[in-house]
Coordinates of C-alpha atoms in Angstrom, one line a residue:
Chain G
X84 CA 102.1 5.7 274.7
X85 CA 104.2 7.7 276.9
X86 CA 105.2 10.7 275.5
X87 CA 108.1 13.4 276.2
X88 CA 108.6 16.8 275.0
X89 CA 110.8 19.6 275.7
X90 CA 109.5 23.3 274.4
X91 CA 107.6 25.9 275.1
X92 CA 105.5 28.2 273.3
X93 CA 102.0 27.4 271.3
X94 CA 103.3 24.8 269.4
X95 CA 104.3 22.8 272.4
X96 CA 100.6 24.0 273.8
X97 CA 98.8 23.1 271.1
X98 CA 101.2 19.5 270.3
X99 CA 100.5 18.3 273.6
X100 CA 96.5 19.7 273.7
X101 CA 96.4 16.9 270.9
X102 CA 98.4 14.4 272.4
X103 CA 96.6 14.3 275.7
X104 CA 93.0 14.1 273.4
X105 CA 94.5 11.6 271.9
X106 CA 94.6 9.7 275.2
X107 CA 98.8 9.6 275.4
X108 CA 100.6 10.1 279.0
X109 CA 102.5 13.6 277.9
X110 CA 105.4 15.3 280.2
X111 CA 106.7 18.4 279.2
X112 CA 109.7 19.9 280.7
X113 CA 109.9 23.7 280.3
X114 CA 112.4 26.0 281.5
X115 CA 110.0 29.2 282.6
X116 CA 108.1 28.6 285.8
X117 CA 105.9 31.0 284.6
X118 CA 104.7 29.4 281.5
X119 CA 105.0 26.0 283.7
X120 CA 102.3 26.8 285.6
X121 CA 99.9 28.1 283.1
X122 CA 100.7 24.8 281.1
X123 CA 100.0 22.6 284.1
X124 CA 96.7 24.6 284.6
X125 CA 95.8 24.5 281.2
X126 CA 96.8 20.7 280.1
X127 CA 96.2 17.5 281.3
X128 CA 99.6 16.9 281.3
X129 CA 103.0 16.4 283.8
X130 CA 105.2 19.4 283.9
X131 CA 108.4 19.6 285.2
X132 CA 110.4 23.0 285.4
X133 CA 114.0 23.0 284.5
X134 CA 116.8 22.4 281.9
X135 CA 115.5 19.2 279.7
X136 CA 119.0 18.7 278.6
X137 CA 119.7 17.9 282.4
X138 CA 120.0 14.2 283.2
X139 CA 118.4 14.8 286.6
X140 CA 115.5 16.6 284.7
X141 CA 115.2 14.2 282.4
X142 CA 115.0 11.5 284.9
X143 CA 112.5 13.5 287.2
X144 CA 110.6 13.6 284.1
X145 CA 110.3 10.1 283.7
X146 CA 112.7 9.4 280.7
X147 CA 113.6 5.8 281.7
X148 CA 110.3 4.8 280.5
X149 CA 109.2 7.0 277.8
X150 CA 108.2 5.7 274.2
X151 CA 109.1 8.8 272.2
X152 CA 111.0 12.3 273.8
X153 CA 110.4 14.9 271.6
X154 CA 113.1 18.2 271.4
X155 CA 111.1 21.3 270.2
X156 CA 113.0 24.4 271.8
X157 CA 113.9 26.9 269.8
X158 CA 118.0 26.1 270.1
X159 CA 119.1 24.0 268.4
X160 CA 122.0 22.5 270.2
X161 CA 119.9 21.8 273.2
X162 CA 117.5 19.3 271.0
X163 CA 120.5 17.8 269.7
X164 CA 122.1 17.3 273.1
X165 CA 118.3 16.1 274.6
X166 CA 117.5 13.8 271.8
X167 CA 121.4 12.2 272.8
X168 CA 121.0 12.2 276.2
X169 CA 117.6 10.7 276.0
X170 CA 118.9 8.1 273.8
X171 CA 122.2 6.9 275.2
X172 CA 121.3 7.5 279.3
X173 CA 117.7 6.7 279.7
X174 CA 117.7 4.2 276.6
X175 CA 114.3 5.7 275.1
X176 CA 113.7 4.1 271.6
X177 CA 112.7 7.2 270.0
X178 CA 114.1 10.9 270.3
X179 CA 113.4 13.2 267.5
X180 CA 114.8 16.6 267.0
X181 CA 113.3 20.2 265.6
X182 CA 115.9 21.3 263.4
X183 CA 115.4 25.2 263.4
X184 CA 117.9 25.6 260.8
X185 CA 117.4 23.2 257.8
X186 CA 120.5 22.5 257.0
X187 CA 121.1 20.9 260.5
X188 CA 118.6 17.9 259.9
X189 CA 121.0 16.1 257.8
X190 CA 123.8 16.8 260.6
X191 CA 121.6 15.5 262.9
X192 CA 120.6 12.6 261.2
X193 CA 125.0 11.8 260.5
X194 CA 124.9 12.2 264.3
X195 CA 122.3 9.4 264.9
X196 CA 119.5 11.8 265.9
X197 CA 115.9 11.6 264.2
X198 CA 115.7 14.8 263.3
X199 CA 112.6 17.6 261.1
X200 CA 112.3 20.8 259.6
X201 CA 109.2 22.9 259.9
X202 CA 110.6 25.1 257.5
X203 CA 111.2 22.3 254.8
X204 CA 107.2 21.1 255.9
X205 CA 105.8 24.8 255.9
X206 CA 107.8 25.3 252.6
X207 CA 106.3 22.6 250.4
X208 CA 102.8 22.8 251.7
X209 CA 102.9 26.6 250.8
X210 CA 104.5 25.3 247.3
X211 CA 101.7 22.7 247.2
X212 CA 99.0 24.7 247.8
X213 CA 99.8 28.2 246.2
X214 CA 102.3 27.5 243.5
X215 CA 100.2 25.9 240.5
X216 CA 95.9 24.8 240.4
X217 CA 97.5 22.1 238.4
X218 CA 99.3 20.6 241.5
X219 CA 97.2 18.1 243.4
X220 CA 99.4 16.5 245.5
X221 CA 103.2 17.2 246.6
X222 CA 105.4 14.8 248.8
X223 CA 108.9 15.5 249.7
X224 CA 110.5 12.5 250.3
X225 CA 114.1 11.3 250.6
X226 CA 114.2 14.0 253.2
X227 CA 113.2 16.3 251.0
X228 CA 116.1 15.4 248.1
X229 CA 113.0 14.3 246.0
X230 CA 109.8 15.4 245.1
X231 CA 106.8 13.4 243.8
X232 CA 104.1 15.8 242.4
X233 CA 100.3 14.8 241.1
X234 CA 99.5 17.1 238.6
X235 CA 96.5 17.4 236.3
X236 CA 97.0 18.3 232.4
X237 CA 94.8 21.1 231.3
X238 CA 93.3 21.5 227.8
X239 CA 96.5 23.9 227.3
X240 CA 99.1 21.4 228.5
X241 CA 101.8 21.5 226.2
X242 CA 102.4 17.5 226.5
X243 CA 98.5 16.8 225.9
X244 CA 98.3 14.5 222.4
X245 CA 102.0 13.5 222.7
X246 CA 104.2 10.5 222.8
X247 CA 105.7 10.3 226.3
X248 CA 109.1 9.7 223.7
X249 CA 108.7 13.0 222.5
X250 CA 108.5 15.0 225.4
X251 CA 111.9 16.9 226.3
X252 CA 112.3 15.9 229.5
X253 CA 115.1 17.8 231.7
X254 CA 117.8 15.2 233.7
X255 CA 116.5 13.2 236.7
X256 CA 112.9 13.4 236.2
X257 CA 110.3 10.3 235.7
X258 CA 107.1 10.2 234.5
X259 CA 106.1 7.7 237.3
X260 CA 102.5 7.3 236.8
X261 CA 99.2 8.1 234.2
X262 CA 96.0 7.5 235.7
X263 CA 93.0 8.1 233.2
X264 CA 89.0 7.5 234.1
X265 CA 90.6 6.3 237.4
X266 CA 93.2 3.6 236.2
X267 CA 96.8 4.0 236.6
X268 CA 99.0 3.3 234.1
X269 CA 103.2 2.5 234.5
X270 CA 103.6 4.7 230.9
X271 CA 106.3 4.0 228.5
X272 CA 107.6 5.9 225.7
X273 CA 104.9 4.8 223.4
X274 CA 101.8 5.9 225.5
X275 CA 100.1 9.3 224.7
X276 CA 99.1 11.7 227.6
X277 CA 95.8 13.2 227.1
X278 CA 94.4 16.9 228.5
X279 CA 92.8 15.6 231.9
X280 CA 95.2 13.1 233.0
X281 CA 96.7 12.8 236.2
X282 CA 100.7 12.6 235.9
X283 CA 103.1 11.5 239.2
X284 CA 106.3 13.3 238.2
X285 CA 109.5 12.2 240.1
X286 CA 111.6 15.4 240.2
X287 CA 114.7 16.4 241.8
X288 CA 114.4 19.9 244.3
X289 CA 116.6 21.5 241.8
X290 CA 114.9 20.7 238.1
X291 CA 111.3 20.7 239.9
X292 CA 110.2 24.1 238.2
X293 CA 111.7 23.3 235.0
X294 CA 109.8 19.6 235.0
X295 CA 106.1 21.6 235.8
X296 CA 106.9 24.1 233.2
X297 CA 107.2 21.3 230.4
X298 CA 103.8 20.2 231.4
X299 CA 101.9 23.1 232.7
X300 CA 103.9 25.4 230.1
X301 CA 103.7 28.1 233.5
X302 CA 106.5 29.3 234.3
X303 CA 106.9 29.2 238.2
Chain O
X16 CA 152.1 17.3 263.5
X17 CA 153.3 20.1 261.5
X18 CA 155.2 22.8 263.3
X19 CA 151.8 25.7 262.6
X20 CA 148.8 24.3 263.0
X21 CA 145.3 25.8 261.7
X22 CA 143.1 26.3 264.7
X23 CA 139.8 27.1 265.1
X24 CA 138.3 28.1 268.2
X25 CA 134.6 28.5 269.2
X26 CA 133.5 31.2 271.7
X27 CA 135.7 34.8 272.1
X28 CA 135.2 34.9 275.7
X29 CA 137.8 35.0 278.8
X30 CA 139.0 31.5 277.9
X31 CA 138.7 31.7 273.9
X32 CA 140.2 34.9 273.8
X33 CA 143.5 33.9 276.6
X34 CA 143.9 30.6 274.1
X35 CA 143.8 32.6 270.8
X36 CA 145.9 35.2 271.8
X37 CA 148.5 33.0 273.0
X38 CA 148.3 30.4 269.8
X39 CA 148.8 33.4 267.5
X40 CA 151.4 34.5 269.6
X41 CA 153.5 31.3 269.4
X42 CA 153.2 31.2 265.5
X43 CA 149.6 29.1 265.0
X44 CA 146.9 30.0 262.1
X45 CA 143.9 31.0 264.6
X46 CA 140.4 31.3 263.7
X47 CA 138.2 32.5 266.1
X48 CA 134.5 32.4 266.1
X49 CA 131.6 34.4 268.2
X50 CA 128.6 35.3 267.6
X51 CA 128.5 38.5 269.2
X52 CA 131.5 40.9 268.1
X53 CA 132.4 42.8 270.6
X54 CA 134.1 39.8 272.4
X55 CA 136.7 40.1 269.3
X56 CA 137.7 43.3 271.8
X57 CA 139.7 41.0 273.8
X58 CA 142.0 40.3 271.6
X59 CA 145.1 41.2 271.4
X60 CA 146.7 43.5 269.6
X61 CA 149.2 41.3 268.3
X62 CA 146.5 38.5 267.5
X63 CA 146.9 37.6 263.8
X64 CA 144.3 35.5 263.2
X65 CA 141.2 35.5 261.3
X66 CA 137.6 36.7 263.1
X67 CA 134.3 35.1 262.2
X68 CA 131.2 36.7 263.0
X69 CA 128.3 34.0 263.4
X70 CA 126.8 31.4 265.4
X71 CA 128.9 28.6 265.6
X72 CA 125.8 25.6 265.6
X73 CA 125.1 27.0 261.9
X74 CA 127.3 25.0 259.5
X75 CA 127.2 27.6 257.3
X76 CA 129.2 29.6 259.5
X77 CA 131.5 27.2 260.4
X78 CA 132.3 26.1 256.7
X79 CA 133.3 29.9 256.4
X80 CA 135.8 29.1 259.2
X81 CA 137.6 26.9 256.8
X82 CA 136.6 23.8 259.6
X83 CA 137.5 21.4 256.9
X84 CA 141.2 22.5 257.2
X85 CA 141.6 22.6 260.7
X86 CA 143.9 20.6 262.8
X87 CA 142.8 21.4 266.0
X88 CA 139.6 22.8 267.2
X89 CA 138.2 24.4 270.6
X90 CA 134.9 24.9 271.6
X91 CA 135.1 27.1 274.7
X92 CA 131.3 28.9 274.8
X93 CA 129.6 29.5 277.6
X94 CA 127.0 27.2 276.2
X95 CA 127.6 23.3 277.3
X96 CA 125.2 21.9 274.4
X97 CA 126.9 24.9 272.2
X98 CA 129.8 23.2 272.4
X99 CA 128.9 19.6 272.6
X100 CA 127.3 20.3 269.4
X101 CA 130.3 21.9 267.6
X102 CA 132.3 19.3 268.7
X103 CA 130.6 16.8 267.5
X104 CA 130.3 18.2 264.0
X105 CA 133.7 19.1 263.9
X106 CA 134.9 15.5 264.9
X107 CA 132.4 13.5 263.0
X108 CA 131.5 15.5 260.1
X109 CA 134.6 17.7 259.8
X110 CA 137.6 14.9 260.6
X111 CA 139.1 17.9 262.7
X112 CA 142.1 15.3 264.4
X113 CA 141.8 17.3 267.8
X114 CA 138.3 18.2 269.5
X115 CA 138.4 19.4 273.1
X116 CA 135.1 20.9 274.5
X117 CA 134.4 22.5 277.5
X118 CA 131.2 21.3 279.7
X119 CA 130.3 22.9 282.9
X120 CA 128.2 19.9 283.6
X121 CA 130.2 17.2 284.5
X122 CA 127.8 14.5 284.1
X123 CA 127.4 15.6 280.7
X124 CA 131.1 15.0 280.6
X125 CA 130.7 10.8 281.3
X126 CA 127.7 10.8 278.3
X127 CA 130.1 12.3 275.7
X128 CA 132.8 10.6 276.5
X129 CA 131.0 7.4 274.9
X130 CA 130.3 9.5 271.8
X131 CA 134.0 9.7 271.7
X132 CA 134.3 13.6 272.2
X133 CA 136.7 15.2 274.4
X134 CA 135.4 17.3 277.3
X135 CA 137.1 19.5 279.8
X136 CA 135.1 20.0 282.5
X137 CA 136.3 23.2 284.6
X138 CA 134.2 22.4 287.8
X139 CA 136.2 19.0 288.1
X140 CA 139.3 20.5 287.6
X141 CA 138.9 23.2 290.0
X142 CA 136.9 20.6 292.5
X143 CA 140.3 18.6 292.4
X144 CA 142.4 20.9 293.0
X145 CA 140.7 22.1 295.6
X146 CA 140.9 18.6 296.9
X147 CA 144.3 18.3 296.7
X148 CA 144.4 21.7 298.5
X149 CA 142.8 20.2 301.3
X150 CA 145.0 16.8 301.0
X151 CA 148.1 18.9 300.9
X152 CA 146.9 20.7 304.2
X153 CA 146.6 17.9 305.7
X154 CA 150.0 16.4 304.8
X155 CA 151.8 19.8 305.8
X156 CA 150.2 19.0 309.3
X157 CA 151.4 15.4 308.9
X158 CA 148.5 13.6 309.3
X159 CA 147.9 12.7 305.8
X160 CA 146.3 9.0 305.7
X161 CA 148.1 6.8 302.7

């Protein structure tokens, strides 16, 4: 796979460190000669210095027959304009673009750019990891416009012993899945939850904390 | 077209700041946006438009720019993708009816073009006329080929 990315920084260094272990062809255009250098000393990777928003750049880096380009500078404009370019000039099947703020990976996307959030990434693994012990899994998905949790009901739960009929459940949320002693279960409103089942909850961004708190009883 | 339009234009610099003061001048609702506010010095003293401190590729700042009402919008930074990129959103996502961005580049002129965004492109403009210059020389000293 043939692989390029415009950035700079460590988390282009690192990105393409993996890459190249992985055993992809990676080209990185940077602007700073500078940091050029130390990159092409450092990686086995193709660097080319200059504007990667630059059709001439972008061809001397070998865009015409790229796999995926990847825009990872810290403006967002320029990935926007890269990811295009890449796209509609040099034909490449895959451009994706770091969104720096959020709220510009759904513009992107209504532009016809791929486009990701580290902060919306960073976000929910800091929620998944340090919001609840009860959490055991946390996946945005829908671009983030839904959440699908695995919890775990403690002896304390306040659901554990009732019908799933009788729990007050806010707006937009689902009970997905129960899996006990290691079978999942579709539940309806007959089944029971028990203290040490594992619960998928479909919940919405905005009633997410409400949803845990039924179940948990914590308030986050 | 109505007789006052709302116009919002991107980037308070030598060209942002000649066009808004001259729009407000001739009766327009101006808007101007820049992320740095000093620019907003070259305005006018008769400019009655509206000032927006931000950067323009946040859509935050332009919503506070009331983009949704605007018949006309400018993006005149010194920033080529800047503008591309404001442009875009404000054609696309905004239904702005008028969308004129300036690009340095002029290559990156012919790629937007097929987006279906207006470009200016000051290097082309100034490169013709200078051509014509040259033509015109030539026909003063009659010996201008047809």
């Amino acid at each position: 796979m043939k692989v390029l990315i415009v950035g700079s920084g460590k988390t282009l260094y690192f990105l393409c460190r993996n890459f190249t272990a992985k055993g992809y062809a990676v080209v990185i255009i940077n602007r700073n000669r500078e940091e050029c250098v130390q990159l092409a000393r450092r990686l086995s990777a193709t660097v080319v210095c200059g504007d990667g928003s630059d059709d001439v750049i972008l061809k001397e880096a070998g865009a015409m027959g790229a796999d995926v380009v990847l825009a990872i500078t810290p403006n967002d404009q320029d990935n926007l304009v890269i990811c295009q370019l890449a796209a509609l000039t040099f034909g490449v099947p895959r451009a994706i673009a770091l969104a720096n703020d959020p709220e510009n990976v759904e513009i992107f996307e209504k532009l016809g750019v791929a486009a990701f959030s580290t902060t919306h990434i960073v976000g929910s693994l800091i929620e998944q990891r340090a919001s609840l012990e009860q959490i055991l899994n946390l996946l945005p998905v829908g671009q983030g416009r839904v959440n699908v949790t695995e919890i775990i009901l403690d002896d304390d739960s306040p659901v554990a012993g009732k019908l799933l009929k009788d729990i007050n459940l806010p707006e937009n949320a689902l009970v997905a899945v129960v899996i006990r002693d290691n079978k999942p279960i579709v539940p309806r409103g007959a089944n029971e939850l028990l203290a040490g089942d594992r619960v998928v909850l479909i919940t919405l961004p905005e009633n997410h904390g409400p949803v845990l708190k039924v179940f948990t009883g914590e308030q986050i | 077209m109505k007789n006052s339009l709302y116009i919002v234009i991107v980037g308070c610099g030598r060209l942002g700041s000649y066009l808004a003061n001259q729009l407000s001048r001739v009766g327009h609702s101006v808007v101007v946006i820049d992320a740095n506010e000093e620019t907003f010095d070259d305005l006018s003293p008769g400019f009655s438009g509206f000032r927006v401190v931000g950067d323009a590729t946040q859509i935050a700042v332009l919503k506070e720019a009331k983009l949704k009402q605007a018949d006309v919008l400018f993006a005149t930074t010194h920033e080529d993708n800047v503008n591309l990129m404001v442009a875009q959103i404000a054609r696309k996502l905004f239904n702005v009816a008028h969308v004129l961005a300036r690009v340095f580049d002029p290559r990156r002129e012919q790629v937007y073009d097929q987006l279906g965004i207006e470009t200016i492109c000051p290097t082309s403009v100034a490169a013709e006329i200078f051509m014509l210059a040259v033509a015109g020389g030539r026909a003063a000293q009659g010996d201008a080929k047809p």
